[in-house]
C-alpha atoms as a PDB file:
ATOM      1  CA  MET A   1     -11.321  -9.025 -18.948  1.00  0.00           C
ATOM      2  CA  ASP A   2     -14.009  -7.035 -20.859  1.00  0.00           C
ATOM      3  CA  ALA A   3     -15.529  -3.662 -20.599  1.00  0.00           C
ATOM      4  CA  ILE A   4     -18.153  -4.772 -18.138  1.00  0.00           C
ATOM      5  CA  ASP A   5     -15.454  -6.255 -15.787  1.00  0.00           C
ATOM      6  CA  ARG A   6     -13.635  -3.031 -15.684  1.00  0.00           C
ATOM      7  CA  LYS A   7     -16.658  -1.249 -14.982  1.00  0.00           C
ATOM      8  CA  ILE A   8     -17.296  -3.500 -12.014  1.00  0.00           C
ATOM      9  CA  LEU A   9     -13.827  -2.686 -10.835  1.00  0.00           C
ATOM     10  CA  ALA A  10     -14.253   1.006 -11.114  1.00  0.00           C
ATOM     11  CA  GLU A  11     -17.309   1.112  -9.226  1.00  0.00           C
ATOM     12  CA  LEU A  12     -15.975  -1.030  -6.450  1.00  0.00           C
ATOM     13  CA  GLN A  13     -12.913   1.239  -6.193  1.00  0.00           C
ATOM     14  CA  GLN A  14     -15.343   4.148  -5.552  1.00  0.00           C
ATOM     15  CA  ASP A  15     -17.490   2.510  -3.241  1.00  0.00           C
ATOM     16  CA  GLY A  16     -16.210  -1.020  -1.788  1.00  0.00           C
ATOM     17  CA  ARG A  17     -19.494  -1.406   0.323  1.00  0.00           C
ATOM     18  CA  LEU A  18     -22.021  -1.724  -2.870  1.00  0.00           C
ATOM     19  CA  THR A  19     -24.475  -4.174  -2.666  1.00  0.00           C
ATOM     20  CA  VAL A  20     -24.173  -6.561  -5.585  1.00  0.00           C
ATOM     21  CA  THR A  21     -27.890  -5.368  -6.397  1.00  0.00           C
ATOM     22  CA  GLU A  22     -26.555  -1.798  -6.480  1.00  0.00           C
ATOM     23  CA  LEU A  23     -23.509  -2.816  -8.201  1.00  0.00           C
ATOM     24  CA  ALA A  24     -25.508  -4.609 -10.882  1.00  0.00           C
ATOM     25  CA  ALA A  25     -27.864  -1.411 -11.407  1.00  0.00           C
ATOM     26  CA  ARG A  26     -24.572   0.629 -11.996  1.00  0.00           C
ATOM     27  CA  VAL A  27     -23.070  -1.592 -14.478  1.00  0.00           C
ATOM     28  CA  GLN A  28     -26.270  -2.474 -16.134  1.00  0.00           C
ATOM     29  CA  LEU A  29     -26.298  -6.081 -15.564  1.00  0.00           C
ATOM     30  CA  SER A  30     -28.964  -8.575 -13.853  1.00  0.00           C
ATOM     31  CA  ILE A  31     -27.960  -9.549 -10.431  1.00  0.00           C
ATOM     32  CA  SER A  32     -26.828 -13.048 -11.427  1.00  0.00           C
ATOM     33  CA  PRO A  33     -24.525 -12.419 -14.083  1.00  0.00           C
ATOM     34  CA  CYS A  34     -23.010  -9.421 -11.777  1.00  0.00           C
ATOM     35  CA  HIS A  35     -22.739 -11.613  -8.902  1.00  0.00           C
ATOM     36  CA  ARG A  36     -20.820 -14.357 -11.275  1.00  0.00           C
ATOM     37  CA  ARG A  37     -18.634 -11.767 -12.479  1.00  0.00           C
ATOM     38  CA  LEU A  38     -17.650 -10.360  -9.179  1.00  0.00           C
ATOM     39  CA  ARG A  39     -16.799 -13.865  -7.842  1.00  0.00           C
ATOM     40  CA  ASP A  40     -14.751 -14.620 -10.926  1.00  0.00           C
ATOM     41  CA  LEU A  41     -12.496 -11.358 -10.321  1.00  0.00           C
ATOM     42  CA  GLU A  42     -12.141 -12.044  -6.637  1.00  0.00           C
ATOM     43  CA  ARG A  43     -11.025 -15.724  -7.425  1.00  0.00           C
ATOM     44  CA  GLU A  44      -8.781 -14.597 -10.227  1.00  0.00           C
ATOM     45  CA  GLY A  45      -7.167 -11.946  -8.021  1.00  0.00           C
ATOM     46  CA  ALA A  46      -8.115  -8.768  -9.741  1.00  0.00           C
ATOM     47  CA  ILE A  47      -9.997  -7.968  -6.570  1.00  0.00           C
ATOM     48  CA  ARG A  48      -7.507  -8.570  -3.772  1.00  0.00           C
ATOM     49  CA  GLY A  49      -9.686  -7.724  -0.794  1.00  0.00           C
ATOM     50  CA  TYR A  50     -12.192  -5.171   0.659  1.00  0.00           C
ATOM     51  CA  ARG A  51     -11.097  -2.793   3.470  1.00  0.00           C
ATOM     52  CA  ALA A  52     -12.065   0.751   4.998  1.00  0.00           C
ATOM     53  CA  VAL A  53      -9.712   3.470   4.131  1.00  0.00           C
ATOM     54  CA  ILE A  54      -8.873   5.368   7.601  1.00  0.00           C
ATOM     55  CA  ASP A  55      -7.694   8.926   7.814  1.00  0.00           C
ATOM     56  CA  PRO A  56      -4.197   8.607   9.612  1.00  0.00           C
ATOM     57  CA  ALA A  57      -4.785  11.934  11.451  1.00  0.00           C
ATOM     58  CA  ALA A  58      -8.228  10.689  12.725  1.00  0.00           C
ATOM     59  CA  VAL A  59      -6.187   7.788  14.689  1.00  0.00           C
ATOM     60  CA  GLY A  60      -3.407   9.934  15.953  1.00  0.00           C
ATOM     61  CA  LEU A  61      -0.941   9.174  13.055  1.00  0.00           C
ATOM     62  CA  HIS A  62      -0.142  12.950  12.029  1.00  0.00           C
ATOM     63  CA  PHE A  63       3.408  12.483  11.005  1.00  0.00           C
ATOM     64  CA  GLU A  64       4.467  10.820   7.594  1.00  0.00           C
ATOM     65  CA  THR A  65       7.834  10.267   6.102  1.00  0.00           C
ATOM     66  CA  LEU A  66       9.342   8.730   3.043  1.00  0.00           C
ATOM     67  CA  ILE A  67      12.512   6.657   3.606  1.00  0.00           C
ATOM     68  CA  PHE A  68      14.953   5.800   1.030  1.00  0.00           C
ATOM     69  CA  ALA A  69      16.936   2.669   2.091  1.00  0.00           C
ATOM     70  CA  THR A  70      20.217   1.431   0.476  1.00  0.00           C
ATOM     71  CA  LEU A  71      21.429  -1.912   1.446  1.00  0.00           C
ATOM     72  CA  ARG A  72      25.168  -2.841   2.006  1.00  0.00           C
ATOM     73  CA  TRP A  73      24.638  -6.107  -0.142  1.00  0.00           C
ATOM     74  CA  GLU A  74      22.167  -7.145  -2.244  1.00  0.00           C
ATOM     75  CA  ASP A  75      22.604 -10.924  -2.123  1.00  0.00           C
ATOM     76  CA  ALA A  76      19.359 -13.009  -1.883  1.00  0.00           C
ATOM     77  CA  ASP A  77      19.729 -13.556   1.901  1.00  0.00           C
ATOM     78  CA  THR A  78      20.255  -9.851   2.945  1.00  0.00           C
ATOM     79  CA  VAL A  79      17.287  -8.880   0.576  1.00  0.00           C
ATOM     80  CA  THR A  80      14.885 -11.601   1.954  1.00  0.00           C
ATOM     81  CA  ALA A  81      16.016 -10.702   5.786  1.00  0.00           C
ATOM     82  CA  PHE A  82      15.424  -6.966   5.001  1.00  0.00           C
ATOM     83  CA  GLU A  83      11.872  -7.513   3.434  1.00  0.00           C
ATOM     84  CA  GLU A  84      10.839  -9.733   6.298  1.00  0.00           C
ATOM     85  CA  ALA A  85      11.973  -7.348   9.016  1.00  0.00           C
ATOM     86  CA  VAL A  86      10.462  -4.464   7.179  1.00  0.00           C
ATOM     87  CA  THR A  87       7.053  -6.392   6.943  1.00  0.00           C
ATOM     88  CA  ALA A  88       6.980  -6.749  10.524  1.00  0.00           C
ATOM     89  CA  ILE A  89       7.036  -2.931  11.321  1.00  0.00           C
ATOM     90  CA  PRO A  90       3.283  -2.062  11.468  1.00  0.00           C
ATOM     91  CA  HIS A  91       4.025   1.588  11.077  1.00  0.00           C
ATOM     92  CA  VAL A  92       5.502   0.881   7.691  1.00  0.00           C
ATOM     93  CA  LEU A  93       2.633   1.366   5.376  1.00  0.00           C
ATOM     94  CA  GLN A  94       4.205   0.758   1.855  1.00  0.00           C
ATOM     95  CA  ALA A  95       7.608  -0.692   1.033  1.00  0.00           C
ATOM     96  CA  GLN A  96       8.847  -0.849  -2.411  1.00  0.00           C
ATOM     97  CA  ARG A  97      12.029  -2.424  -4.067  1.00  0.00           C
ATOM     98  CA  LEU A  98      13.401  -0.104  -6.698  1.00  0.00           C
ATOM     99  CA  PHE A  99      15.863  -0.488  -9.460  1.00  0.00           C
ATOM    100  CA  GLY A 100      19.137   1.443  -9.149  1.00  0.00           C
ATOM    101  CA  GLU A 101      19.789   3.299  -5.882  1.00  0.00           C
ATOM    102  CA  PRO A 102      18.127   3.472  -3.444  1.00  0.00           C
ATOM    103  CA  ASP A 103      17.183   0.062  -3.114  1.00  0.00           C
ATOM    104  CA  TYR A 104      13.942   0.416  -1.406  1.00  0.00           C
ATOM    105  CA  LEU A 105      11.138   3.200  -0.655  1.00  0.00           C
ATOM    106  CA  LEU A 106       9.080   2.894   2.659  1.00  0.00           C
ATOM    107  CA  ARG A 107       6.395   5.118   3.700  1.00  0.00           C
ATOM    108  CA  VAL A 108       6.049   5.485   7.345  1.00  0.00           C
ATOM    109  CA  VAL A 109       3.507   6.937   9.738  1.00  0.00           C
ATOM    110  CA  THR A 110       3.630   7.818  13.257  1.00  0.00           C
ATOM    111  CA  ALA A 111       2.293  10.106  16.099  1.00  0.00           C
ATOM    112  CA  ASP A 112       4.757  12.715  15.785  1.00  0.00           C
ATOM    113  CA  LEU A 113       8.487  13.439  15.127  1.00  0.00           C
ATOM    114  CA  ALA A 114       9.430  11.941  18.516  1.00  0.00           C
ATOM    115  CA  ALA A 115       7.624   8.826  17.825  1.00  0.00           C
ATOM    116  CA  TYR A 116       9.337   8.661  14.442  1.00  0.00           C
ATOM    117  CA  GLN A 117      12.665   9.202  16.096  1.00  0.00           C
ATOM    118  CA  ARG A 118      12.208   6.274  18.511  1.00  0.00           C
ATOM    119  CA  LEU A 119      10.950   4.079  15.513  1.00  0.00           C
ATOM    120  CA  TYR A 120      14.218   5.091  13.669  1.00  0.00           C
ATOM    121  CA  ASP A 121      16.600   4.450  16.305  1.00  0.00           C
ATOM    122  CA  GLU A 122      14.906   1.389  17.692  1.00  0.00           C
ATOM    123  CA  GLN A 123      13.880  -0.451  14.623  1.00  0.00           C
ATOM    124  CA  LEU A 124      14.616   1.140  11.076  1.00  0.00           C
ATOM    125  CA  VAL A 125      18.390   1.547  11.618  1.00  0.00           C
ATOM    126  CA  ARG A 126      18.602  -1.929  12.806  1.00  0.00           C
ATOM    127  CA  LEU A 127      16.962  -3.503   9.517  1.00  0.00           C
ATOM    128  CA  PRO A 128      19.404  -6.231   8.037  1.00  0.00           C
ATOM    129  CA  GLY A 129      21.945  -5.107   5.578  1.00  0.00           C
ATOM    130  CA  VAL A 130      21.030  -1.373   5.728  1.00  0.00           C
ATOM    131  CA  GLN A 131      23.850   0.902   4.736  1.00  0.00           C
ATOM    132  CA  ARG A 132      21.871   4.285   4.686  1.00  0.00           C
ATOM    133  CA  LEU A 133      18.541   5.735   5.474  1.00  0.00           C
ATOM    134  CA  THR A 134      17.356   9.033   3.881  1.00  0.00           C
ATOM    135  CA  SER A 135      14.137  10.433   5.376  1.00  0.00           C
ATOM    136  CA  THR A 136      12.058  12.970   3.591  1.00  0.00           C
ATOM    137  CA  LEU A 137       9.326  14.417   5.265  1.00  0.00           C
ATOM    138  CA  VAL A 138       5.882  14.525   3.728  1.00  0.00           C
ATOM    139  CA  MET A 139       4.395  17.955   3.886  1.00  0.00           C
ATOM    140  CA  LYS A 140       1.204  17.482   2.266  1.00  0.00           C
ATOM    141  CA  ASN A 141      -0.672  14.403   0.338  1.00  0.00           C
ATOM    142  CA  VAL A 142      -1.768  15.827  -2.665  1.00  0.00           C
ATOM    143  CA  ILE A 143      -3.140  12.264  -4.344  1.00  0.00           C
ATOM    144  CA  ASP A 144      -3.420   9.481  -1.909  1.00  0.00           C
ATOM    145  CA  ASP A 145      -5.167   6.117  -2.547  1.00  0.00           C
ATOM    146  CA  ARG A 146      -6.425   7.160  -5.800  1.00  0.00           C
ATOM    147  CA  PRO A 147      -8.161   4.385  -7.636  1.00  0.00           C
ATOM    148  CA  LEU A 148      -6.461   2.703 -10.630  1.00  0.00           C
ATOM    149  CA  PRO A 149      -7.318   4.101 -13.853  1.00  0.00           C
ATOM    150  CA  ALA A 150      -9.667   2.352 -16.140  1.00  0.00           C
END
């Protein structure tokens, strides 16, 4: 990956709806080489996809919490079962496996506290292998969905 590829990635992180013509102009390439580089970045997995970034509050998801999950056992079957189960919960926007304790960090959004309580009681505490869940309410997102550094 060279400096031009990094420029292409930086521009697309700012505006994923750029046409190839607009992108080529911004990175100072002609259209064909820009298009070829773009396809190479997609094929190699540097660009994993394109999507719209939605404001959760605009779609009624006003409540956000971070959950630290500690598992009882960390054998392969428990980890796999936990990860498959947490992946199936649409309100979990991010799930990261951590070194040390806790074992996982989950980012969850719901409409409000009551909806979060229902999700917690009906699904989260029933996740396979869970020993302890600790929730921390998000007061304010200071940095959210920041582009990767160049």
